[in-house]
Coordinates of C-alpha atoms in Angstrom, one line a residue:
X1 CA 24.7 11.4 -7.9
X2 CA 23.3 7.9 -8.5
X3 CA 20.7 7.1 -11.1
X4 CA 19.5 4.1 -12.1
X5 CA 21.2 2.3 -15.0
X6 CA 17.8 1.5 -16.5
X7 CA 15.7 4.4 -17.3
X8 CA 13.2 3.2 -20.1
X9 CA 9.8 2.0 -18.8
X10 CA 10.1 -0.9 -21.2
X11 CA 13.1 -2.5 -20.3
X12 CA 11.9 -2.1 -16.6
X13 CA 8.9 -3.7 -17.3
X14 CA 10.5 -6.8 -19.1
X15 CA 13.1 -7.2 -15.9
X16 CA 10.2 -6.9 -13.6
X17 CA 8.5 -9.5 -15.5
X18 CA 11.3 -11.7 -15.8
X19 CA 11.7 -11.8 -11.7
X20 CA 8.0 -12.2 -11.3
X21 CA 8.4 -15.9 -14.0
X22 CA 11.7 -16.9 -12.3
X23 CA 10.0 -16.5 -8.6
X24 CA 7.3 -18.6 -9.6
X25 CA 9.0 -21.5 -11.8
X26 CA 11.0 -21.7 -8.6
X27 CA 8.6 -21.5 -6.3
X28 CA 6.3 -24.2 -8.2
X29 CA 9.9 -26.6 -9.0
X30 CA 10.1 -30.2 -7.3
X31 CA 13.4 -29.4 -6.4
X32 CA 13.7 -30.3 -2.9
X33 CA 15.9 -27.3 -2.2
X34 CA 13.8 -24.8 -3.6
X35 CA 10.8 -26.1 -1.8
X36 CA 12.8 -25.9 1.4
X37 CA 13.4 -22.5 0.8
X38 CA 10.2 -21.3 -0.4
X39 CA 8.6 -23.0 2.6
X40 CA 10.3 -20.0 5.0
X41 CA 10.6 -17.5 2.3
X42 CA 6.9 -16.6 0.8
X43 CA 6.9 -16.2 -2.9
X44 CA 5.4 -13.0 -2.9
X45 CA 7.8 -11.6 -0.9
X46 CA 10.4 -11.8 -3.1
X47 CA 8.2 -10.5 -5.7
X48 CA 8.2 -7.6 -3.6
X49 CA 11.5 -6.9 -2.2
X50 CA 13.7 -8.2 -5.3
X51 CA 12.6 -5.0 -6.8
X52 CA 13.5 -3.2 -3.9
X53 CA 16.6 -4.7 -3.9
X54 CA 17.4 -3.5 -7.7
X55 CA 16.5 0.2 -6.5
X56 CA 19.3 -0.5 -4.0
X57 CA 21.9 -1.5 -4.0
X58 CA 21.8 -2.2 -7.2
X59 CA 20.8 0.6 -8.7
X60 CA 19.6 -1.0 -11.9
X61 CA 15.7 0.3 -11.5
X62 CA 14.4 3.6 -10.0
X63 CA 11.1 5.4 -9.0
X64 CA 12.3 8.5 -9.5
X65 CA 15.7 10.1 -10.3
X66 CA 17.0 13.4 -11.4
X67 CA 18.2 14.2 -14.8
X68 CA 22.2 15.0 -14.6
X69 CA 21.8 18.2 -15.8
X70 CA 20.8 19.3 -12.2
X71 CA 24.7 19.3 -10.7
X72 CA 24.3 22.6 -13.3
X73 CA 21.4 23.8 -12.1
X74 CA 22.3 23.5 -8.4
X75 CA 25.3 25.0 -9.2
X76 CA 24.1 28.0 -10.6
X77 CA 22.6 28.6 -7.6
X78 CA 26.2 27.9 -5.5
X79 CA 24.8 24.8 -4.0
X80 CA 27.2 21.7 -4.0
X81 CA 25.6 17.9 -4.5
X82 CA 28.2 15.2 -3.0
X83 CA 28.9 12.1 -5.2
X84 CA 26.6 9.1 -4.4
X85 CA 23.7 11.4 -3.3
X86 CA 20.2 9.7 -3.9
X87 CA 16.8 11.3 -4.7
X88 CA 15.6 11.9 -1.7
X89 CA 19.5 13.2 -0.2
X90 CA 19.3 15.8 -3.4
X91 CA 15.8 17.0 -2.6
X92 CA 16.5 17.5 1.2
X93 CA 19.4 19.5 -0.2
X94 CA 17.5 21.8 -2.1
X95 CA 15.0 22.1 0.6
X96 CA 17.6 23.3 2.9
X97 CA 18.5 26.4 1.0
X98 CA 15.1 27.5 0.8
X99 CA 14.4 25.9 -2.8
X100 CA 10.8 24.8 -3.9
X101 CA 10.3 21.7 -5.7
X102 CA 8.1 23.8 -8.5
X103 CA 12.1 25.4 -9.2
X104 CA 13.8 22.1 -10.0
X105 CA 11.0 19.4 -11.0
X106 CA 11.8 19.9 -14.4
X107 CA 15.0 17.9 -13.7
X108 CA 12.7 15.4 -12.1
X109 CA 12.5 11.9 -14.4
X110 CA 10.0 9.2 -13.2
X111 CA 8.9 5.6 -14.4
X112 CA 5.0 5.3 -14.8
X113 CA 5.0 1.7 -14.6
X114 CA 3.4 2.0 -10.8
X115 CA 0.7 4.5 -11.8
X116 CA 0.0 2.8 -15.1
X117 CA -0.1 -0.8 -12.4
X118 CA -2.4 1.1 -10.0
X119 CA -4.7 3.2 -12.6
X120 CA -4.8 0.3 -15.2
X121 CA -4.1 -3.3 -13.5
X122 CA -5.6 -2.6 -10.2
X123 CA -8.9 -2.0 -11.5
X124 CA -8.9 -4.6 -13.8
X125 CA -7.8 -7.1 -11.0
X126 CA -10.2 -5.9 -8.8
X127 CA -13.2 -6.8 -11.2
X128 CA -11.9 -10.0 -12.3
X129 CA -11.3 -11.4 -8.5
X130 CA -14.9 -10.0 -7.6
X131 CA -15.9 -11.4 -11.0
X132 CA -16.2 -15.3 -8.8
X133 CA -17.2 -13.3 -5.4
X134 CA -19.2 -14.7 -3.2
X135 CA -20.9 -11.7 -1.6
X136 CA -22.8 -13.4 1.2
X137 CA -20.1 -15.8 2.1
X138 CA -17.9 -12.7 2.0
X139 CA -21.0 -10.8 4.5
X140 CA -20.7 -14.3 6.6
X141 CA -17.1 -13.5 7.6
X142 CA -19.1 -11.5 10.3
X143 CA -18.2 -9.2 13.3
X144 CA -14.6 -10.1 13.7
X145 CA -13.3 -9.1 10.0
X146 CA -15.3 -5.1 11.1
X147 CA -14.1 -4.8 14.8
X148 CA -10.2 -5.9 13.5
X149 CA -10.5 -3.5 10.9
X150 CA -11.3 -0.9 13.6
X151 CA -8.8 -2.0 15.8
X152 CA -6.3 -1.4 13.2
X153 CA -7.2 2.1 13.2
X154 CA -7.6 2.9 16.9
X155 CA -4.0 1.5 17.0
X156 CA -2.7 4.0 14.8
X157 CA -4.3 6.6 16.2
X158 CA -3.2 5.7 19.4
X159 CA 0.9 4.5 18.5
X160 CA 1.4 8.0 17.5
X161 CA 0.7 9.7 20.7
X162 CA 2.7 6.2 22.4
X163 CA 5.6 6.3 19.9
X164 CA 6.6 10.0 20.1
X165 CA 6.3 9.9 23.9
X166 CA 8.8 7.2 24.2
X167 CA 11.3 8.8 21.4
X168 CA 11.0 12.3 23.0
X169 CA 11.7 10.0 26.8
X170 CA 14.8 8.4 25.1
X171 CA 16.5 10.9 22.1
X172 CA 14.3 14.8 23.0
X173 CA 16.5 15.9 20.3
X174 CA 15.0 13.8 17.5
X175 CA 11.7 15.0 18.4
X176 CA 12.6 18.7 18.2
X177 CA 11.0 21.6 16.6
X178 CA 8.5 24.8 16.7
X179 CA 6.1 26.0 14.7
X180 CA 5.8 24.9 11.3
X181 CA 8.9 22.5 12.2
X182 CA 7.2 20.5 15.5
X183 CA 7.4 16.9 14.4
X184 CA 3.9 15.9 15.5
X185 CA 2.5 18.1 12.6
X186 CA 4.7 16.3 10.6
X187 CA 3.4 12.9 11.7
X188 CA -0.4 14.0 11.6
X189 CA 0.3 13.5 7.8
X190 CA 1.7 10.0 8.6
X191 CA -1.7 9.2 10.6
X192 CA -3.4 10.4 7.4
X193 CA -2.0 8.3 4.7
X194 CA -2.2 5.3 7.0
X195 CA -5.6 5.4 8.1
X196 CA -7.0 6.6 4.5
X197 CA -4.4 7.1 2.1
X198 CA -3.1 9.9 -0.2
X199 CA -6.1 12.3 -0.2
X200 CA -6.2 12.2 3.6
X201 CA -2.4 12.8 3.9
X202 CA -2.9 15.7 1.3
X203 CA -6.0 17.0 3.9
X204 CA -3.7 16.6 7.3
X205 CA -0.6 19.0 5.8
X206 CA -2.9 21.3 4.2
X207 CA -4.7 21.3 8.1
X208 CA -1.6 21.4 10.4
X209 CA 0.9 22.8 7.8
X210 CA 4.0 20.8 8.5
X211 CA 6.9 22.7 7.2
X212 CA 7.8 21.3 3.0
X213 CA 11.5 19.5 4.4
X214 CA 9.5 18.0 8.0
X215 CA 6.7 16.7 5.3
X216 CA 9.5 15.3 2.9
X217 CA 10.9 13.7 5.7
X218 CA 7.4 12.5 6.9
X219 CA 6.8 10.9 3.0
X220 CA 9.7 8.7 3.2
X221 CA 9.4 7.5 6.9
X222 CA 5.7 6.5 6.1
X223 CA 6.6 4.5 2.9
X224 CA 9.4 3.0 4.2
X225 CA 8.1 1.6 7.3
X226 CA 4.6 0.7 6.1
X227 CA 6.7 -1.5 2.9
X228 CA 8.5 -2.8 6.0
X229 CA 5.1 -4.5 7.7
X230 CA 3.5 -5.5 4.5
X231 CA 6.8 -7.3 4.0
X232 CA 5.7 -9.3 7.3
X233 CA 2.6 -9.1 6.5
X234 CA 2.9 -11.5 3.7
X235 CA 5.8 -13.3 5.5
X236 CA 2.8 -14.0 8.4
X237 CA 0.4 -15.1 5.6
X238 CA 3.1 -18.3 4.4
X239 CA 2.6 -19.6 8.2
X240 CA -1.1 -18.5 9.6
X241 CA -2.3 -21.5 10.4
X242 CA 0.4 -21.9 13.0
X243 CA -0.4 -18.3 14.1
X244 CA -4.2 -18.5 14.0
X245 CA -3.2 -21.7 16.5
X246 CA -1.5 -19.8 18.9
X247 CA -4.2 -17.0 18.9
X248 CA -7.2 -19.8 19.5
X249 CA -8.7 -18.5 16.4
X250 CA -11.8 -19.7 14.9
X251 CA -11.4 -19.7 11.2
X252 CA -14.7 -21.7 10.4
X253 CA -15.9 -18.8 8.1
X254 CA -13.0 -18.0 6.1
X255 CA -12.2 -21.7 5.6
X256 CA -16.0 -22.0 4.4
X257 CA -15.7 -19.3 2.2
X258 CA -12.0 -20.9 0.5
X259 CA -14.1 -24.4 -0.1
X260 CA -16.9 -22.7 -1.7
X261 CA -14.5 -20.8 -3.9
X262 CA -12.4 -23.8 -4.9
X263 CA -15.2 -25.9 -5.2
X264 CA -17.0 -22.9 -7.8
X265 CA -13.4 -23.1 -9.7
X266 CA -13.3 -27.1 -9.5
X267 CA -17.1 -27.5 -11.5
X268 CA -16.5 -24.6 -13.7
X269 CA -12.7 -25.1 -14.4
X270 CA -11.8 -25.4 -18.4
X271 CA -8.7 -25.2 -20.8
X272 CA -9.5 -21.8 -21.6
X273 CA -9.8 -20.7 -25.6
X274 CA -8.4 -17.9 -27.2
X275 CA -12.3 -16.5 -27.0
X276 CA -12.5 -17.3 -23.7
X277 CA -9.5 -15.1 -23.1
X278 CA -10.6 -12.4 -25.3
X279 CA -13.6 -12.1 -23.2
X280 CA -11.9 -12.4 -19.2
X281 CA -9.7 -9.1 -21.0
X282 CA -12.6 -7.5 -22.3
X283 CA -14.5 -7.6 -19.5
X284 CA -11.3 -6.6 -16.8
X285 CA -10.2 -3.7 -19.5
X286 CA -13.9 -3.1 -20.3
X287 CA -15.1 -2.3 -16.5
X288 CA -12.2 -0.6 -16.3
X289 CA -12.8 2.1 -18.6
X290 CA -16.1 2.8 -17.2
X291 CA -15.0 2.9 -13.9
X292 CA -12.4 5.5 -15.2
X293 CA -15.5 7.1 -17.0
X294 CA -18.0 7.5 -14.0
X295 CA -15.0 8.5 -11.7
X296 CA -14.0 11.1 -14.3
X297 CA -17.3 12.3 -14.1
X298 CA -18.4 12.1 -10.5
X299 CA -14.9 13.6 -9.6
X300 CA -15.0 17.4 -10.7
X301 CA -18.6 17.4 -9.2
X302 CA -17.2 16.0 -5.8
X303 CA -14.4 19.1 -6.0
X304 CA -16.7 21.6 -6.3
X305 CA -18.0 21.0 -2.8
X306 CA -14.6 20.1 -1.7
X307 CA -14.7 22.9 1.2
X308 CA -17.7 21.9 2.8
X309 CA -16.6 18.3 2.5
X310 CA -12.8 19.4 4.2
X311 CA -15.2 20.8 6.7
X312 CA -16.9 17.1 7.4
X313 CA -14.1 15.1 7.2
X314 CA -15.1 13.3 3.7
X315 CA -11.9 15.2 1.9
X316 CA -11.5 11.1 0.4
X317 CA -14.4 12.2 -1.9
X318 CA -12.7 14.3 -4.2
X319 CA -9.7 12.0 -5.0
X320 CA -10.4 10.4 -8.4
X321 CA -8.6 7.1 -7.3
X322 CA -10.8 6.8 -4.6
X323 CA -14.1 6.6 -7.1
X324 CA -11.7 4.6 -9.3
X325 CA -11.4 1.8 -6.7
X326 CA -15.2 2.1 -5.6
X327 CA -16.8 1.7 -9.4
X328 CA -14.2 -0.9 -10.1
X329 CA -15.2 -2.6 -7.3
X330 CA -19.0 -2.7 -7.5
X331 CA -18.8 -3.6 -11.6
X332 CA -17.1 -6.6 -10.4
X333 CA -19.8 -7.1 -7.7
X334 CA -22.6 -6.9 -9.8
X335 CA -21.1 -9.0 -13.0
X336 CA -20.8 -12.1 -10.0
X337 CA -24.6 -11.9 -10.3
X338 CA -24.2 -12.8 -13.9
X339 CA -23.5 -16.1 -16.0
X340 CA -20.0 -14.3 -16.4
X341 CA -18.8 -15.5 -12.8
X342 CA -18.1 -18.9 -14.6
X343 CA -15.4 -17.6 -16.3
X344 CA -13.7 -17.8 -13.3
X345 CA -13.1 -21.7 -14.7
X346 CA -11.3 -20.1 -17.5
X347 CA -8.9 -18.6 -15.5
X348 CA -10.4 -15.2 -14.5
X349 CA -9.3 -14.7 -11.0
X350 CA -5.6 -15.7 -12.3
X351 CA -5.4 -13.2 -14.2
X352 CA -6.8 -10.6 -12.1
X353 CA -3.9 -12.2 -9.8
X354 CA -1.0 -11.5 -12.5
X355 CA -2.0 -8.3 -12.5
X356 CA -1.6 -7.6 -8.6
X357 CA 1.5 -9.1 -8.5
X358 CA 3.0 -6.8 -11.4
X359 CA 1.4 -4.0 -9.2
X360 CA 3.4 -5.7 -6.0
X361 CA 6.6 -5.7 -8.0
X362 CA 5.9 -1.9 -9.1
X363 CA 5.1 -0.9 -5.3
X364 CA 8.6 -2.9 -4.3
X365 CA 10.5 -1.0 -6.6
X366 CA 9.8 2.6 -5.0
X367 CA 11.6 1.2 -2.1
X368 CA 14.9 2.4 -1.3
X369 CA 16.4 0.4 1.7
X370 CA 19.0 3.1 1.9
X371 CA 16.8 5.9 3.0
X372 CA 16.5 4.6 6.7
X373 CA 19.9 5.6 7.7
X374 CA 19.0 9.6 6.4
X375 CA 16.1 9.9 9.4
X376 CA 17.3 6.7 11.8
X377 CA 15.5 8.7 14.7
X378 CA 12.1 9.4 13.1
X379 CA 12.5 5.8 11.5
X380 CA 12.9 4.3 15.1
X381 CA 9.4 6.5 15.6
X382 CA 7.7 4.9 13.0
X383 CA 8.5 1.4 13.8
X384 CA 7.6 1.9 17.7
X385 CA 4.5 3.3 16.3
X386 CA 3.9 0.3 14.1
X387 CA 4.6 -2.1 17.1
X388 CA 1.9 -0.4 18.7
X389 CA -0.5 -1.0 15.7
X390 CA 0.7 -4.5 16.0
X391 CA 0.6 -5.2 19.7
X392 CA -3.2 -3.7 20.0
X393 CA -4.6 -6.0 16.8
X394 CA -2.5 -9.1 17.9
X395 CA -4.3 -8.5 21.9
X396 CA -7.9 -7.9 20.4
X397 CA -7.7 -10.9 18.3
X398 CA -6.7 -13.3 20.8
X399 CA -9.5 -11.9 23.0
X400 CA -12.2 -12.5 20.4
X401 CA -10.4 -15.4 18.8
X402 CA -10.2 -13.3 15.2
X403 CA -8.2 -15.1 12.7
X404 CA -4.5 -13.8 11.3
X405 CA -6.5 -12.8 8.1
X406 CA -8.9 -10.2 10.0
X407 CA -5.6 -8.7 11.7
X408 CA -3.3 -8.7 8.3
X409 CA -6.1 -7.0 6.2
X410 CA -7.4 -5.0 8.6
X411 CA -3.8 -3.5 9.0
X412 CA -3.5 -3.1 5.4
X413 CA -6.8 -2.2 4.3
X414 CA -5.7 1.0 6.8
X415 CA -1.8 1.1 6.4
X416 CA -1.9 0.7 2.8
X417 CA -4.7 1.5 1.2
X418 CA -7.5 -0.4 -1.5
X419 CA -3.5 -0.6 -3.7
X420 CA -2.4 -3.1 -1.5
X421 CA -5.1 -4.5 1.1
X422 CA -6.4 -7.2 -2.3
X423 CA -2.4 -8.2 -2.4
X424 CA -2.0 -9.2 1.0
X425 CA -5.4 -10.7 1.2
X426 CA -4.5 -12.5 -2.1
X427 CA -1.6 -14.0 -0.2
X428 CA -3.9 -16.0 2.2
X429 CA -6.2 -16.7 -1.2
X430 CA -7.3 -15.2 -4.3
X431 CA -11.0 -15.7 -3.1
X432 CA -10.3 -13.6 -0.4
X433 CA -9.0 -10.7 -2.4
X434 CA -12.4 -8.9 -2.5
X435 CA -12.4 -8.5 1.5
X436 CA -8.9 -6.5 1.4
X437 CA -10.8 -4.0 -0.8
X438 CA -14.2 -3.1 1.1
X439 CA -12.4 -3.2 3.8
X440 CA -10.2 -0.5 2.2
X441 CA -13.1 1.5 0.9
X442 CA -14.2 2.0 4.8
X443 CA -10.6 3.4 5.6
X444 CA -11.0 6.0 3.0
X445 CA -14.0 6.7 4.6
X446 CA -12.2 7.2 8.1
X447 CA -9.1 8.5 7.3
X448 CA -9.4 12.2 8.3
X449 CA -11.3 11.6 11.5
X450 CA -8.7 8.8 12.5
X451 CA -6.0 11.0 11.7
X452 CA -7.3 14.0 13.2
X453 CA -7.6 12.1 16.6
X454 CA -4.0 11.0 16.4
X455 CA -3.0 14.4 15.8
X456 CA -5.0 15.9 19.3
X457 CA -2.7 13.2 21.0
X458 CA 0.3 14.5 19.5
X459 CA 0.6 17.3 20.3
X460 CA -0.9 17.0 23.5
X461 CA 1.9 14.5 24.2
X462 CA 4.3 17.0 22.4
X463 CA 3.2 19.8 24.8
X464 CA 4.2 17.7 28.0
X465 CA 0.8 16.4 28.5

């Protein structure tokens, strides 16, 4: 059984940290050789997949891992683990012989560095890069940046129905299973994590009742595949001038809206002081807090009407993170009304960006590349479903001439949530950043309905139409 060599939070941290400085020293060197390279290899996507990459092969960092003394456990209970077996092999195995997680997560050992990223840096990044916003430049984007967004989500709902038609024409056997164990029910929950996120994923298993090893399965396909287009995602972002080309796109606003920002950052820029710093950290931290206060308190209010808002399809509102994101959001929003925008010349927004790309290199590392050869069939499902998503955002955009940004962030303000959407919209430019996150709020808001639709069309297509 495999776990990682490094199992303290701290040491991870400092080797995370240490991959982040040496991507971006090389990245930012005048050696000719590293600029060649960079110039087809984004920087933030190494920042992302190196991490990956020391989940596995390497196996020097780890999500999650089980404590060795579960080879006694599961042998108490006469059930053999193989040598090599990862987290995911183990759990399946447990699942198999009818054993619930609440029996062995005990043995379960986790690092908290990506919820501490998400719960801690997230929020301060998102009030330090709305800190500089430029709200009506951001509402001058227009139509385009609302109807991609929308796109994004009819193609999801769509690519499931598409996807499991075409895996059940080619491989019927991959696509087996009754009851609890039909795969569509399985990939409802898919649907709902990538049209809202976590809460509406929680919402579409507790509805259609995928069977606990179909839902495991389900988890891993849905993580892997959607790291897999963010990867591109960011990739596209390094050349989207030549893409925004080929789809004839007008990018008047969004190149009005960069100028305006660098021009803000140009009359306001300063050497920052140790006050000045001080200050960009007390107000990040500082929102922060009371976003975590108001969401702490609007939260248990929201659950106590949490059937009637199951019933309406607003299940988003009793997730804490979701309030978490919105409060964080609007205390930025309102502070760019204030004199306290200009510290964006001290170097607000770059810290607010060091703090999303720790959060990138914590998402990277919950990747483990060598999970797609356990469910190869349902993988090949998901990335036919994907293409789908893809093919339906790439067709509307050259139709109403919508830049590459509208169809990355309108993928990932869906596919990956308000966590991510501000990362990949980073990638194009920090002043952008804010977009990624309304636009994320407004998936929350559609997640169950979305995800309910795609489910009607599976299992219609799963009942032969």
């Amino acid at each position: 059984m495999n776990s990682p060599l490094f199992t303290n939070d701290a040491i991870v941290l400092g080797i995370l940290l240490i991959v982040l400085a040496i991507i971006f020293v090389t990245s930012n060197s005048k050696n000719k050789g590293w600029q060649k390279f960079y110039t087809y290899v984004p920087a933030l996507l190494l920042c992302y997949f190196i991490p990956a990459l020391l989940n596995y092969p390497l196996h020097l960092i780890a999500a999650e891992w089980f404590d060795s003394d579960i080879l006694e456990f599961a042998s108490s209970l006469n059930i053999s683990i193989p040598e090599g077996a990862n987290f995911n092999e183990v759990k399946q195995i447990f699942s198999d012989n009818g054993i619930e997680k609440s029996q062995y997560k005990g043995f379960i050992k986790e690092s908290h560095l990506y919820f501490v990223a998400s719960r801690y840096l997230l929020p301060v990044a998102l009030v330090l890069l709305c800190l500089s916003i430029d709200l009506k430049g951001v509402l001058n984007l227009g139509w385009r940046a609302i109807v991609m967004f929308l796109t994004a989500t009819v193609g999801i709902v769509i690519g499931g129905a598409v996807a499991l038609f075409i895996v059940h024409a080619i491989s019927p056997e991959t696509v087996e299973g009754t009851g609890n164990n039909a795969v569509w029910r399985g990939l409802s929950t898919i649907a709902g994590s990538w049209i809202g996120g976590g809460a509406n994923q929680a919402a579409m298993k507790e509805i259609y009742q995928p069977s606990g090893s179909l839902f495991g399965a389900m988890i891993v396909i849905d993580v892997i595949v959607a790291n897999i287009w963010m990867g591109f995602l960011l990739y596209g972002a390094n050349m989207s001038d030549k893409i925004d080309r080929i789809l004839k796109a007008d990018t008047s606003s969004i190149t009005a809206l960069k100028k305006k920002m660098e021009d803000f950052q140009a009359k306001h820029a300063r050497i920052p002081s140790t006050t000045d710093l001080f200050v960009i950290l007390a107000i990040g931290f500082g929102a922060t807090a009371g976003a975590h206060f108001f969401a702490d308190l609007i939260t248990p209010i929201m659950e106590g009407y949490e059937k009637q808002l199951n019933d309406i399809g607003l299940n988003s509102l009793t997730s804490g993170f979701f309030w978490l994101v919105v409060f964080a959001t609007t205390i930025g929003v309102l502070l760019s009304f204030t004199p306290l925008r200009k510290l964006e010349g001290a170097g607000a927004s770059k810290i607010g960006s060091v703090c999303i790309y720790i959060l990138v290199a914590t998402i990277g590392m919950h990747m483990n590349l060598a999970e797609i050869g356990q469910y190869l069939g349902l993988f090949f499902l998901g990335i036919i479903w994907m293409l789908v998503h893809v093919s339906i955002l790439l067709f509307v955009a050259y139709l109403i001439k919508a830049p590459f940004f509208f169809v990355a962030v309108g993928s990932q303000a869906n596919i990956g949530g308000a966590a991510s959407a501000p990362v990949v919209a980073s990638a194009f430019s920090t002043a952008l950043a804010p977009v990624g996150v309304l636009l994320a709020v407004l998936g929350y808001a559609l997640g169950t309905y979305g995800a309910i639709a795609a489910a009607w069309l599976m299992e219609w297509v799963y009942a032969g139409g």
